[in-house]
Amino acid sequence: MYEIAEKALKASMRFGANEAEVYIMESQKTSVNIKKNLIEGAKENIAAGIGIRAIVNGAVGFASTNVMSLIDDTAKSAVSSAMAQEDDPDWKALPSNQKYPSVSGIMDKEIKDMQLDECISHAVEMIGGASTTPDIIVTSGSFSRSHGKRLIMNTNGVEVLEEGTGVSGFADVITSSGETSTAYDFAISRNNDIDFGAIGRNAAELAKRSQGTISIEPCRTEVIMHPFAISDLIENAFMPSIDADNVQKGRSSLTGKIGEAIANERLSIYDSGLLEGGIGTGIADEEGVASQHTTIINKGTFESYLYDTYTAGKDDVKSTGNASRNSYLSTPSVGSRNFVLDYPQSDLIADTDNGIYVNTVIGAHTANGISGDFSVEARNAFTIKNGSLGRPIKSLMISGNIFEILRNINGSGNDVRNVGGTITSSVRVADMSVVG
Amino acid sequence: MHSVDFFDTRIIEGTSTAIVLDNGRVEQISVNSTKGAAVRALKGGSWGFTSADGDFDIEKAIRAASELAVGMDERSPQEKVIVKEIATPRVQNPPKVTKNPLDISLEEKVQNLKEIGKHADMNSISSTSAVYRESSYRMLYSDSTGVEGEYEVVRTGFAISAVASRNGIYQAGRESRFGVNGYEIFDKFNANELAEDAARNAIKLLDAKPAKGGNMPVILDPELAGVFAHEAVGHASEADLILEGSSVLENRLGENIASPLITIIDDPTLHEYGHFPFDDEGSQSEKTTIIENGTLKSYLHSRETAAKLGGKPGHCRAQGYSHPVVRMSNTYIENGNSRFEEMLEEIGNGIYLSGSRGGQVNTGEGVFQFNAEKGYLIENGELTTLLRDVSLSGKILEILNNVNMVGNDLTMNSGRCGKEGQLVPVTDGSPHLMISRAMVGGA
């Protein structure tokens, strides 16, 4: 890896770059798929590729390939695409060599070395978990494990090599008798600590409990959102506004709001690349900036946007270590690491006289990422009466605004879940508009 | 050599370029050159699949997939899977590229995009973005039954978005056109005018009112109706979902499931963005009628689902080196004979929903939710107040039955469709539809 990286950097400089960066990743992933209660097959994906950023007068060119014999051509493409652009006075520099924190819990040898037999048995555990509830079919599901390495090297001395593992499982289920109802559950971890039977069991029990629906009248009421539902809304309707890139481009309604109270004073939100065993944990972000803890909302007060190196340079602040990439095929852009919602916890349903409980929502990606407005269909929703869950609700639309949710949050459960990169318990929001 | 019942390989090689313009400045140019392979192997009822990036040894990849399939078959044997035999596909009437994007300099492309971006920049517009994408790929298919095929495809297109803002209100307008064509897409569509349309739409939405939700009669514009055809009906007709028991269209072939005015087609032979000469299992592409005059005629099939349920394969696609899945191509509702004006007159009072900001569907329960880009109140047959953040939700079969007028103005829209984590290019289309009763959601 180091040899290829050095070759790519040298070639970029030779073709005329002022600075250059190379990102090399290698990963190996095994998955076992479930279709209609049966194991359908196994997949192995071996991915490896290289992305080169070449900077010429502040203009950033990018090229990528997965054919290692094309390193020179790729470096040349990166430089020519930088040259096809005008100079960018906002560009400061690629990150420099720096001191990196130590992190833990992101590399599990058991997952790295896991054999097909164990992968199959985890998939079978999910089906087994679902079968403890009668008349349930796991329509689709999957177990997967992965192991990967990435190297980030640039001409300013950054050299970060990191290795990690991941494991996940999901199950979609449907009822096979009585009213048709569906549900899903999933879990993801960096370590081999997932209870796969529970994934199947939870999904199956939820689908079963969601039978026998009633309709409700449109109203404004307290709504408790399961971690799946609230994290979906947060990711789609809130995160775009704290992305410094959107702020700088006039696409955020949080522009100029630093220091203002924007949320309930008991709510704090932070982002951290250091969390033990977090999905987004690592010593550095995806351009080699040391990971850190960033407070976004401190007891209701808005404190910080999230930055990568370029956007930080534009605002004359330090990067918050939030450069992220989907793969070697793309340049880094601002993204969250581990995004944590923190509100004092209680036994939420028991504390609620009257309201609605929502497990998941569909359509959160259609939210307006600037205004924060959303209108989504709630799934597996239930009435709450006198501190306990009541009847399932047939069909329910929830409309609202994510910034109103932040202000109107008035409770949080003790059921913290790691939903991909967002870590939250269920939350209760006052005065939401629901249409049944 | 390989102790499996079936295997196939896809080798894909090509280049792609993307230019992203933000507020008139080039934000990113990326050039990508990749090669890779995807191999499937079947033993009994177990599939093994491998994908590999870069310079690979195809024999080694076939062995690895075979080992997975054999390993699965030994450890958890399943009911035998039959892969439908097919004829060697022919590449008929391929789309003609008159301006190969690879012959045009990066500088010229950047200049052109900047000009387009300028047209979206108007008073009240706080930011604009414009994106250009091109890709040229060669696909080689072969399977263990001797089927072989090869084609090249060039895809080019652009997207423009403009954000208008006033007093803390932000509204966005978007336009995009993508197709199986070369740089001549800029001759086919006036990108400058489309950029102005996007900007004007965003500005108009600043004055839009929030919609009041409820059940009411609606008219869907061709874009939103096309999304309905794709999301709600197309996905529910995918045979893999039928087989796994998560579609409301299961066991409904031959039944009347929609208003007799409704005919829905999926046609990969059309030279639209979802075009392919043969699918990612080597099956010849062919026009498929999903619903004909209200009757459910056919599901969309892979070679496996076609063998199991009876039907024709030809709708199995993959993104890059991923495993192929049953997918749509160019999906549309056929023209009826009503004019938009007649619909307005007929509806009297209701809501006109226009454009799409995406949506989701639960094919198992048969429910969907789409957000329109905008809407208008219809009062006494006239379009009156402009509405924002308006959505449509309901039950697929109810909506299909509640269609009581179909327009004569079929329009196609290109986009990308996601399923099992894979995105593939598709086109949706429809004429205007009038629906007697649907659930409208608002703010």
PDB file of N, CA, C and O in Angstrom, chain A residues 35-36 39 41-48 62-66 117 139 182 249 251 329 331 362 365-366 370 373 375 379 397 399 436, chain B residues 22 25 27-33 35 47 49-51 53-54 72 75 114 127 170 243-244 323 357 360 362 365 369 371 389 391 439 442:
ATOM      1  N   LYS A  35     -34.140 -15.053   2.248  1.00  0.00           N
ATOM      2  CA  LYS A  35     -35.339 -14.742   1.475  1.00  0.00           C
ATOM      3  C   LYS A  35     -36.429 -15.692   1.920  1.00  0.00           C
ATOM      4  O   LYS A  35     -36.247 -16.908   1.860  1.00  0.00           O
ATOM      5  N   LYS A  36     -37.527 -15.162   2.368  1.00  0.00           N
ATOM      6  CA  LYS A  36     -38.697 -15.949   2.761  1.00  0.00           C
ATOM      7  C   LYS A  36     -38.318 -17.113   3.675  1.00  0.00           C
ATOM      8  O   LYS A  36     -38.516 -18.268   3.339  1.00  0.00           O
ATOM      9  N   ILE A  39     -32.185 -19.462   3.749  1.00  0.00           N
ATOM     10  CA  ILE A  39     -30.898 -18.877   3.399  1.00  0.00           C
ATOM     11  C   ILE A  39     -30.762 -18.935   1.875  1.00  0.00           C
ATOM     12  O   ILE A  39     -30.808 -20.019   1.290  1.00  0.00           O
ATOM     13  N   GLY A  41     -28.230 -17.430  -0.134  1.00  0.00           N
ATOM     14  CA  GLY A  41     -26.890 -17.561  -0.683  1.00  0.00           C
ATOM     15  C   GLY A  41     -25.904 -16.724   0.096  1.00  0.00           C
ATOM     16  O   GLY A  41     -26.251 -16.079   1.082  1.00  0.00           O
ATOM     17  N   ALA A  42     -24.666 -16.781  -0.359  1.00  0.00           N
ATOM     18  CA  ALA A  42     -23.616 -16.025   0.316  1.00  0.00           C
ATOM     19  C   ALA A  42     -22.876 -15.173  -0.700  1.00  0.00           C
ATOM     20  O   ALA A  42     -22.801 -15.517  -1.879  1.00  0.00           O
ATOM     21  N   LYS A  43     -22.378 -14.049  -0.238  1.00  0.00           N
ATOM     22  CA  LYS A  43     -21.673 -13.133  -1.126  1.00  0.00           C
ATOM     23  C   LYS A  43     -20.331 -12.766  -0.531  1.00  0.00           C
ATOM     24  O   LYS A  43     -20.202 -12.614   0.680  1.00  0.00           O
ATOM     25  N   GLU A  44     -19.371 -12.621  -1.397  1.00  0.00           N
ATOM     26  CA  GLU A  44     -18.098 -12.097  -0.944  1.00  0.00           C
ATOM     27  C   GLU A  44     -17.698 -10.966  -1.876  1.00  0.00           C
ATOM     28  O   GLU A  44     -17.678 -11.138  -3.095  1.00  0.00           O
ATOM     29  N   ASN A  45     -17.447  -9.790  -1.306  1.00  0.00           N
ATOM     30  CA  ASN A  45     -17.049  -8.651  -2.124  1.00  0.00           C
ATOM     31  C   ASN A  45     -15.648  -8.227  -1.719  1.00  0.00           C
ATOM     32  O   ASN A  45     -15.388  -7.966  -0.554  1.00  0.00           O
ATOM     33  N   ILE A  46     -14.792  -8.199  -2.715  1.00  0.00           N
ATOM     34  CA  ILE A  46     -13.443  -7.730  -2.442  1.00  0.00           C
ATOM     35  C   ILE A  46     -13.286  -6.411  -3.184  1.00  0.00           C
ATOM     36  O   ILE A  46     -13.404  -6.350  -4.406  1.00  0.00           O
ATOM     37  N   ALA A  47     -13.093  -5.343  -2.417  1.00  0.00           N
ATOM     38  CA  ALA A  47     -12.996  -4.027  -3.041  1.00  0.00           C
ATOM     39  C   ALA A  47     -11.636  -3.444  -2.724  1.00  0.00           C
ATOM     40  O   ALA A  47     -11.102  -3.607  -1.627  1.00  0.00           O
ATOM     41  N   ALA A  48     -11.071  -2.783  -3.701  1.00  0.00           N
ATOM     42  CA  ALA A  48      -9.795  -2.112  -3.485  1.00  0.00           C
ATOM     43  C   ALA A  48      -9.688  -1.016  -4.515  1.00  0.00           C
ATOM     44  O   ALA A  48     -10.029  -1.220  -5.684  1.00  0.00           O
ATOM     45  N   PHE A  62      -9.767  15.601  -8.944  1.00  0.00           N
ATOM     46  CA  PHE A  62      -9.870  14.273  -8.344  1.00  0.00           C
ATOM     47  C   PHE A  62      -9.987  13.210  -9.426  1.00  0.00           C
ATOM     48  O   PHE A  62     -10.682  13.400 -10.421  1.00  0.00           O
ATOM     49  N   ALA A  63      -9.307  12.116  -9.214  1.00  0.00           N
ATOM     50  CA  ALA A  63      -9.458  10.969 -10.113  1.00  0.00           C
ATOM     51  C   ALA A  63      -9.288   9.702  -9.299  1.00  0.00           C
ATOM     52  O   ALA A  63      -8.621   9.703  -8.259  1.00  0.00           O
ATOM     53  N   SER A  64      -9.941   8.647  -9.758  1.00  0.00           N
ATOM     54  CA  SER A  64      -9.843   7.397  -9.018  1.00  0.00           C
ATOM     55  C   SER A  64      -9.782   6.210  -9.961  1.00  0.00           C
ATOM     56  O   SER A  64     -10.198   6.305 -11.119  1.00  0.00           O
ATOM     57  N   THR A  65      -9.265   5.134  -9.466  1.00  0.00           N
ATOM     58  CA  THR A  65      -9.238   3.897 -10.248  1.00  0.00           C
ATOM     59  C   THR A  65      -9.126   2.700  -9.307  1.00  0.00           C
ATOM     60  O   THR A  65      -8.756   2.861  -8.139  1.00  0.00           O
ATOM     61  N   ASN A  66      -9.462   1.539  -9.851  1.00  0.00           N
ATOM     62  CA  ASN A  66      -9.215   0.316  -9.081  1.00  0.00           C
ATOM     63  C   ASN A  66      -8.237  -0.583  -9.825  1.00  0.00           C
ATOM     64  O   ASN A  66      -8.078  -1.742  -9.494  1.00  0.00           O
ATOM     65  N   ASP A 117     -19.224 -20.745   8.114  1.00  0.00           N
ATOM     66  CA  ASP A 117     -20.106 -21.464   9.034  1.00  0.00           C
ATOM     67  C   ASP A 117     -20.757 -20.541  10.046  1.00  0.00           C
ATOM     68  O   ASP A 117     -21.964 -20.603  10.292  1.00  0.00           O
ATOM     69  N   THR A 139     -39.292 -12.024   5.337  1.00  0.00           N
ATOM     70  CA  THR A 139     -39.318 -11.850   3.877  1.00  0.00           C
ATOM     71  C   THR A 139     -37.918 -11.666   3.328  1.00  0.00           C
ATOM     72  O   THR A 139     -37.548 -12.230   2.322  1.00  0.00           O
ATOM     73  N   THR A 182     -46.207  -5.502   8.610  1.00  0.00           N
ATOM     74  CA  THR A 182     -44.766  -5.724   8.446  1.00  0.00           C
ATOM     75  C   THR A 182     -44.010  -5.015   9.552  1.00  0.00           C
ATOM     76  O   THR A 182     -44.552  -4.120  10.207  1.00  0.00           O
ATOM     77  N   LYS A 249     -22.827  27.974   1.796  1.00  0.00           N
ATOM     78  CA  LYS A 249     -23.489  28.163   0.502  1.00  0.00           C
ATOM     79  C   LYS A 249     -24.907  28.688   0.645  1.00  0.00           C
ATOM     80  O   LYS A 249     -25.670  28.678  -0.316  1.00  0.00           O
ATOM     81  N   ARG A 251     -27.367  27.386   2.353  1.00  0.00           N
ATOM     82  CA  ARG A 251     -28.378  26.328   2.331  1.00  0.00           C
ATOM     83  C   ARG A 251     -28.644  25.791   3.727  1.00  0.00           C
ATOM     84  O   ARG A 251     -28.860  24.598   3.904  1.00  0.00           O
ATOM     85  N   LEU A 329     -13.994   6.294  -4.552  1.00  0.00           N
ATOM     86  CA  LEU A 329     -14.482   6.921  -5.780  1.00  0.00           C
ATOM     87  C   LEU A 329     -14.844   8.387  -5.612  1.00  0.00           C
ATOM     88  O   LEU A 329     -15.191   9.047  -6.584  1.00  0.00           O
ATOM     89  N   THR A 331     -14.389  12.395  -3.492  1.00  0.00           N
ATOM     90  CA  THR A 331     -13.617  13.305  -2.644  1.00  0.00           C
ATOM     91  C   THR A 331     -14.302  13.382  -1.283  1.00  0.00           C
ATOM     92  O   THR A 331     -15.489  13.094  -1.168  1.00  0.00           O
ATOM     93  N   ILE A 362     -41.496   6.204   7.115  1.00  0.00           N
ATOM     94  CA  ILE A 362     -41.012   6.074   5.745  1.00  0.00           C
ATOM     95  C   ILE A 362     -41.115   7.436   5.068  1.00  0.00           C
ATOM     96  O   ILE A 362     -42.028   8.206   5.317  1.00  0.00           O
ATOM     97  N   HIS A 365     -36.306  10.752   3.848  1.00  0.00           N
ATOM     98  CA  HIS A 365     -35.349  11.344   2.901  1.00  0.00           C
ATOM     99  C   HIS A 365     -35.997  12.414   2.030  1.00  0.00           C
ATOM    100  O   HIS A 365     -35.317  13.128   1.319  1.00  0.00           O
ATOM    101  N   THR A 366     -37.321  12.526   2.085  1.00  0.00           N
ATOM    102  CA  THR A 366     -37.977  13.583   1.316  1.00  0.00           C
ATOM    103  C   THR A 366     -38.099  14.869   2.125  1.00  0.00           C
ATOM    104  O   THR A 366     -38.668  15.846   1.661  1.00  0.00           O
ATOM    105  N   ILE A 370     -33.245  22.062   4.213  1.00  0.00           N
ATOM    106  CA  ILE A 370     -32.947  23.453   4.560  1.00  0.00           C
ATOM    107  C   ILE A 370     -33.931  23.946   5.623  1.00  0.00           C
ATOM    108  O   ILE A 370     -33.536  24.344   6.709  1.00  0.00           O
ATOM    109  N   ASP A 373     -38.588  21.033   7.325  1.00  0.00           N
ATOM    110  CA  ASP A 373     -39.971  20.528   7.251  1.00  0.00           C
ATOM    111  C   ASP A 373     -39.980  19.081   6.772  1.00  0.00           C
ATOM    112  O   ASP A 373     -39.223  18.709   5.890  1.00  0.00           O
ATOM    113  N   SER A 375     -42.805  15.514   6.125  1.00  0.00           N
ATOM    114  CA  SER A 375     -44.125  14.912   6.180  1.00  0.00           C
ATOM    115  C   SER A 375     -43.883  13.449   5.861  1.00  0.00           C
ATOM    116  O   SER A 375     -43.475  13.114   4.763  1.00  0.00           O
ATOM    117  N   ARG A 379     -44.834   4.090  10.640  1.00  0.00           N
ATOM    118  CA  ARG A 379     -45.092   2.659  10.578  1.00  0.00           C
ATOM    119  C   ARG A 379     -45.063   2.085  11.982  1.00  0.00           C
ATOM    120  O   ARG A 379     -44.328   2.570  12.841  1.00  0.00           O
ATOM    121  N   MET A 397     -49.922   9.820   9.093  1.00  0.00           N
ATOM    122  CA  MET A 397     -48.938  10.755   8.559  1.00  0.00           C
ATOM    123  C   MET A 397     -48.513  11.685   9.693  1.00  0.00           C
ATOM    124  O   MET A 397     -49.360  12.184  10.422  1.00  0.00           O
ATOM    125  N   SER A 399     -46.500  15.238  10.281  1.00  0.00           N
ATOM    126  CA  SER A 399     -45.884  16.385   9.636  1.00  0.00           C
ATOM    127  C   SER A 399     -45.295  17.270  10.712  1.00  0.00           C
ATOM    128  O   SER A 399     -45.809  17.329  11.817  1.00  0.00           O
ATOM    129  N   GLY A 436     -54.582  10.654  10.660  1.00  0.00           N
ATOM    130  CA  GLY A 436     -54.825   9.219  10.563  1.00  0.00           C
ATOM    131  C   GLY A 436     -55.595   8.859   9.323  1.00  0.00           C
ATOM    132  O   GLY A 436     -56.093   9.703   8.625  1.00  0.00           O
TER     133      GLY A 436
ATOM    134  N   ASP B  22     -20.940  24.937  -8.181  1.00  0.00           N
ATOM    135  CA  ASP B  22     -21.672  25.450  -7.045  1.00  0.00           C
ATOM    136  C   ASP B  22     -21.598  26.959  -7.039  1.00  0.00           C
ATOM    137  O   ASP B  22     -20.507  27.511  -7.008  1.00  0.00           O
ATOM    138  N   ARG B  25     -19.147  28.416  -9.403  1.00  0.00           N
ATOM    139  CA  ARG B  25     -17.748  27.979  -9.351  1.00  0.00           C
ATOM    140  C   ARG B  25     -17.675  26.465  -9.468  1.00  0.00           C
ATOM    141  O   ARG B  25     -18.541  25.764  -8.988  1.00  0.00           O
ATOM    142  N   GLU B  27     -16.895  23.170  -8.218  1.00  0.00           N
ATOM    143  CA  GLU B  27     -16.608  22.663  -6.891  1.00  0.00           C
ATOM    144  C   GLU B  27     -15.832  21.363  -6.984  1.00  0.00           C
ATOM    145  O   GLU B  27     -14.999  21.063  -6.152  1.00  0.00           O
ATOM    146  N   GLN B  28     -16.126  20.604  -7.998  1.00  0.00           N
ATOM    147  CA  GLN B  28     -15.448  19.323  -8.100  1.00  0.00           C
ATOM    148  C   GLN B  28     -15.449  18.821  -9.531  1.00  0.00           C
ATOM    149  O   GLN B  28     -16.441  18.944 -10.241  1.00  0.00           O
ATOM    150  N   ILE B  29     -14.310  18.292  -9.928  1.00  0.00           N
ATOM    151  CA  ILE B  29     -14.253  17.539 -11.172  1.00  0.00           C
ATOM    152  C   ILE B  29     -13.669  16.197 -10.779  1.00  0.00           C
ATOM    153  O   ILE B  29     -12.631  16.145 -10.126  1.00  0.00           O
ATOM    154  N   SER B  30     -14.340  15.136 -11.117  1.00  0.00           N
ATOM    155  CA  SER B  30     -13.730  13.852 -10.821  1.00  0.00           C
ATOM    156  C   SER B  30     -13.795  12.940 -12.025  1.00  0.00           C
ATOM    157  O   SER B  30     -14.775  12.935 -12.770  1.00  0.00           O
ATOM    158  N   VAL B  31     -12.709  12.240 -12.223  1.00  0.00           N
ATOM    159  CA  VAL B  31     -12.566  11.355 -13.365  1.00  0.00           C
ATOM    160  C   VAL B  31     -12.291   9.967 -12.805  1.00  0.00           C
ATOM    161  O   VAL B  31     -11.437   9.808 -11.941  1.00  0.00           O
ATOM    162  N   ASN B  32     -13.056   9.011 -13.277  1.00  0.00           N
ATOM    163  CA  ASN B  32     -12.959   7.697 -12.687  1.00  0.00           C
ATOM    164  C   ASN B  32     -12.789   6.654 -13.772  1.00  0.00           C
ATOM    165  O   ASN B  32     -13.483   6.696 -14.780  1.00  0.00           O
ATOM    166  N   SER B  33     -11.851   5.773 -13.574  1.00  0.00           N
ATOM    167  CA  SER B  33     -11.605   4.743 -14.563  1.00  0.00           C
ATOM    168  C   SER B  33     -11.546   3.409 -13.827  1.00  0.00           C
ATOM    169  O   SER B  33     -10.676   3.213 -12.992  1.00  0.00           O
ATOM    170  N   LYS B  35     -12.520  -1.037 -13.532  1.00  0.00           N
ATOM    171  CA  LYS B  35     -12.741  -2.332 -14.145  1.00  0.00           C
ATOM    172  C   LYS B  35     -13.090  -3.286 -13.014  1.00  0.00           C
ATOM    173  O   LYS B  35     -12.587  -3.127 -11.901  1.00  0.00           O
ATOM    174  N   TRP B  47     -26.895 -19.859  -3.757  1.00  0.00           N
ATOM    175  CA  TRP B  47     -26.108 -18.969  -4.616  1.00  0.00           C
ATOM    176  C   TRP B  47     -24.825 -18.557  -3.903  1.00  0.00           C
ATOM    177  O   TRP B  47     -24.820 -18.241  -2.720  1.00  0.00           O
ATOM    178  N   PHE B  49     -21.725 -15.708  -4.562  1.00  0.00           N
ATOM    179  CA  PHE B  49     -21.467 -14.529  -5.383  1.00  0.00           C
ATOM    180  C   PHE B  49     -20.146 -13.895  -4.966  1.00  0.00           C
ATOM    181  O   PHE B  49     -19.872 -13.774  -3.774  1.00  0.00           O
ATOM    182  N   THR B  50     -19.342 -13.532  -5.937  1.00  0.00           N
ATOM    183  CA  THR B  50     -18.139 -12.766  -5.591  1.00  0.00           C
ATOM    184  C   THR B  50     -18.016 -11.574  -6.526  1.00  0.00           C
ATOM    185  O   THR B  50     -18.436 -11.616  -7.676  1.00  0.00           O
ATOM    186  N   SER B  51     -17.471 -10.510  -6.008  1.00  0.00           N
ATOM    187  CA  SER B  51     -17.144  -9.384  -6.873  1.00  0.00           C
ATOM    188  C   SER B  51     -15.716  -8.978  -6.572  1.00  0.00           C
ATOM    189  O   SER B  51     -15.226  -9.152  -5.456  1.00  0.00           O
ATOM    190  N   ASP B  53     -12.635  -5.951  -7.567  1.00  0.00           N
ATOM    191  CA  ASP B  53     -12.208  -4.695  -8.163  1.00  0.00           C
ATOM    192  C   ASP B  53     -10.911  -4.914  -8.923  1.00  0.00           C
ATOM    193  O   ASP B  53     -10.068  -5.693  -8.497  1.00  0.00           O
ATOM    194  N   GLY B  54     -10.760  -4.172 -10.013  1.00  0.00           N
ATOM    195  CA  GLY B  54      -9.437  -4.050 -10.630  1.00  0.00           C
ATOM    196  C   GLY B  54      -9.006  -5.227 -11.476  1.00  0.00           C
ATOM    197  O   GLY B  54      -9.813  -5.866 -12.145  1.00  0.00           O
ATOM    198  N   MET B  72     -22.355 -23.375   1.000  1.00  0.00           N
ATOM    199  CA  MET B  72     -23.709 -23.104   1.476  1.00  0.00           C
ATOM    200  C   MET B  72     -24.589 -24.329   1.278  1.00  0.00           C
ATOM    201  O   MET B  72     -25.398 -24.676   2.131  1.00  0.00           O
ATOM    202  N   ARG B  75     -23.842 -26.916   3.912  1.00  0.00           N
ATOM    203  CA  ARG B  75     -24.197 -26.564   5.289  1.00  0.00           C
ATOM    204  C   ARG B  75     -25.681 -26.310   5.487  1.00  0.00           C
ATOM    205  O   ARG B  75     -26.222 -26.570   6.554  1.00  0.00           O
ATOM    206  N   LYS B 114     -20.972  26.192 -16.747  1.00  0.00           N
ATOM    207  CA  LYS B 114     -20.980  27.523 -16.121  1.00  0.00           C
ATOM    208  C   LYS B 114     -22.058  28.412 -16.730  1.00  0.00           C
ATOM    209  O   LYS B 114     -22.745  29.148 -16.029  1.00  0.00           O
ATOM    210  N   SER B 127     -28.611  30.385  -3.789  1.00  0.00           N
ATOM    211  CA  SER B 127     -27.540  29.519  -4.246  1.00  0.00           C
ATOM    212  C   SER B 127     -27.999  28.641  -5.391  1.00  0.00           C
ATOM    213  O   SER B 127     -29.197  28.359  -5.540  1.00  0.00           O
ATOM    214  N   TYR B 170     -36.681  28.977   2.919  1.00  0.00           N
ATOM    215  CA  TYR B 170     -35.881  28.470   1.805  1.00  0.00           C
ATOM    216  C   TYR B 170     -36.735  27.545   0.963  1.00  0.00           C
ATOM    217  O   TYR B 170     -37.453  26.716   1.497  1.00  0.00           O
ATOM    218  N   LEU B 243     -42.284 -13.382  -4.660  1.00  0.00           N
ATOM    219  CA  LEU B 243     -41.873 -14.670  -4.105  1.00  0.00           C
ATOM    220  C   LEU B 243     -41.569 -14.604  -2.618  1.00  0.00           C
ATOM    221  O   LEU B 243     -41.803 -15.556  -1.883  1.00  0.00           O
ATOM    222  N   GLU B 244     -41.029 -13.484  -2.167  1.00  0.00           N
ATOM    223  CA  GLU B 244     -40.721 -13.426  -0.738  1.00  0.00           C
ATOM    224  C   GLU B 244     -41.954 -13.044   0.081  1.00  0.00           C
ATOM    225  O   GLU B 244     -41.884 -12.947   1.299  1.00  0.00           O
ATOM    226  N   HIS B 323     -24.580  -7.863  -7.184  1.00  0.00           N
ATOM    227  CA  HIS B 323     -25.362  -9.003  -7.664  1.00  0.00           C
ATOM    228  C   HIS B 323     -26.638  -8.491  -8.328  1.00  0.00           C
ATOM    229  O   HIS B 323     -27.236  -7.515  -7.876  1.00  0.00           O
ATOM    230  N   ARG B 357     -40.371  15.050  -4.858  1.00  0.00           N
ATOM    231  CA  ARG B 357     -39.138  15.069  -4.076  1.00  0.00           C
ATOM    232  C   ARG B 357     -38.872  13.678  -3.507  1.00  0.00           C
ATOM    233  O   ARG B 357     -38.251  13.517  -2.481  1.00  0.00           O
ATOM    234  N   GLN B 360     -41.506   6.789  -0.660  1.00  0.00           N
ATOM    235  CA  GLN B 360     -41.213   5.409  -0.293  1.00  0.00           C
ATOM    236  C   GLN B 360     -42.471   4.600  -0.379  1.00  0.00           C
ATOM    237  O   GLN B 360     -43.564   5.124  -0.344  1.00  0.00           O
ATOM    238  N   ASN B 362     -44.184   0.672   0.850  1.00  0.00           N
ATOM    239  CA  ASN B 362     -44.118  -0.616   1.525  1.00  0.00           C
ATOM    240  C   ASN B 362     -44.988  -1.539   0.675  1.00  0.00           C
ATOM    241  O   ASN B 362     -46.210  -1.511   0.759  1.00  0.00           O
ATOM    242  N   GLU B 365     -47.463  -4.180   2.525  1.00  0.00           N
ATOM    243  CA  GLU B 365     -48.756  -3.704   3.001  1.00  0.00           C
ATOM    244  C   GLU B 365     -49.475  -2.904   1.929  1.00  0.00           C
ATOM    245  O   GLU B 365     -50.639  -2.549   2.085  1.00  0.00           O
ATOM    246  N   GLN B 369     -45.964   6.690   0.191  1.00  0.00           N
ATOM    247  CA  GLN B 369     -45.960   8.095   0.586  1.00  0.00           C
ATOM    248  C   GLN B 369     -45.008   8.829  -0.345  1.00  0.00           C
ATOM    249  O   GLN B 369     -43.853   8.429  -0.488  1.00  0.00           O
ATOM    250  N   ASN B 371     -43.641  12.830  -1.641  1.00  0.00           N
ATOM    251  CA  ASN B 371     -43.709  14.265  -1.449  1.00  0.00           C
ATOM    252  C   ASN B 371     -43.653  14.956  -2.803  1.00  0.00           C
ATOM    253  O   ASN B 371     -42.759  14.688  -3.593  1.00  0.00           O
ATOM    254  N   ASP B 389     -44.596  21.826   0.396  1.00  0.00           N
ATOM    255  CA  ASP B 389     -44.480  20.705   1.336  1.00  0.00           C
ATOM    256  C   ASP B 389     -45.753  19.879   1.392  1.00  0.00           C
ATOM    257  O   ASP B 389     -46.297  19.606   2.454  1.00  0.00           O
ATOM    258  N   SER B 391     -47.793  16.366   0.382  1.00  0.00           N
ATOM    259  CA  SER B 391     -47.469  14.969   0.100  1.00  0.00           C
ATOM    260  C   SER B 391     -48.727  14.166  -0.175  1.00  0.00           C
ATOM    261  O   SER B 391     -49.842  14.597   0.117  1.00  0.00           O
ATOM    262  N   MET B 439     -55.239  10.602   0.000  1.00  0.00           N
ATOM    263  CA  MET B 439     -54.839  11.267   1.241  1.00  0.00           C
ATOM    264  C   MET B 439     -53.710  12.257   0.958  1.00  0.00           C
ATOM    265  O   MET B 439     -52.625  11.883   0.517  1.00  0.00           O
ATOM    266  N   GLY B 442     -49.999  17.561   4.705  1.00  0.00           N
ATOM    267  CA  GLY B 442     -49.460  18.910   4.615  1.00  0.00           C
ATOM    268  C   GLY B 442     -48.695  19.252   5.863  1.00  0.00           C
ATOM    269  O   GLY B 442     -48.404  18.387   6.683  1.00  0.00           O
TER     270      GLY B 442
END
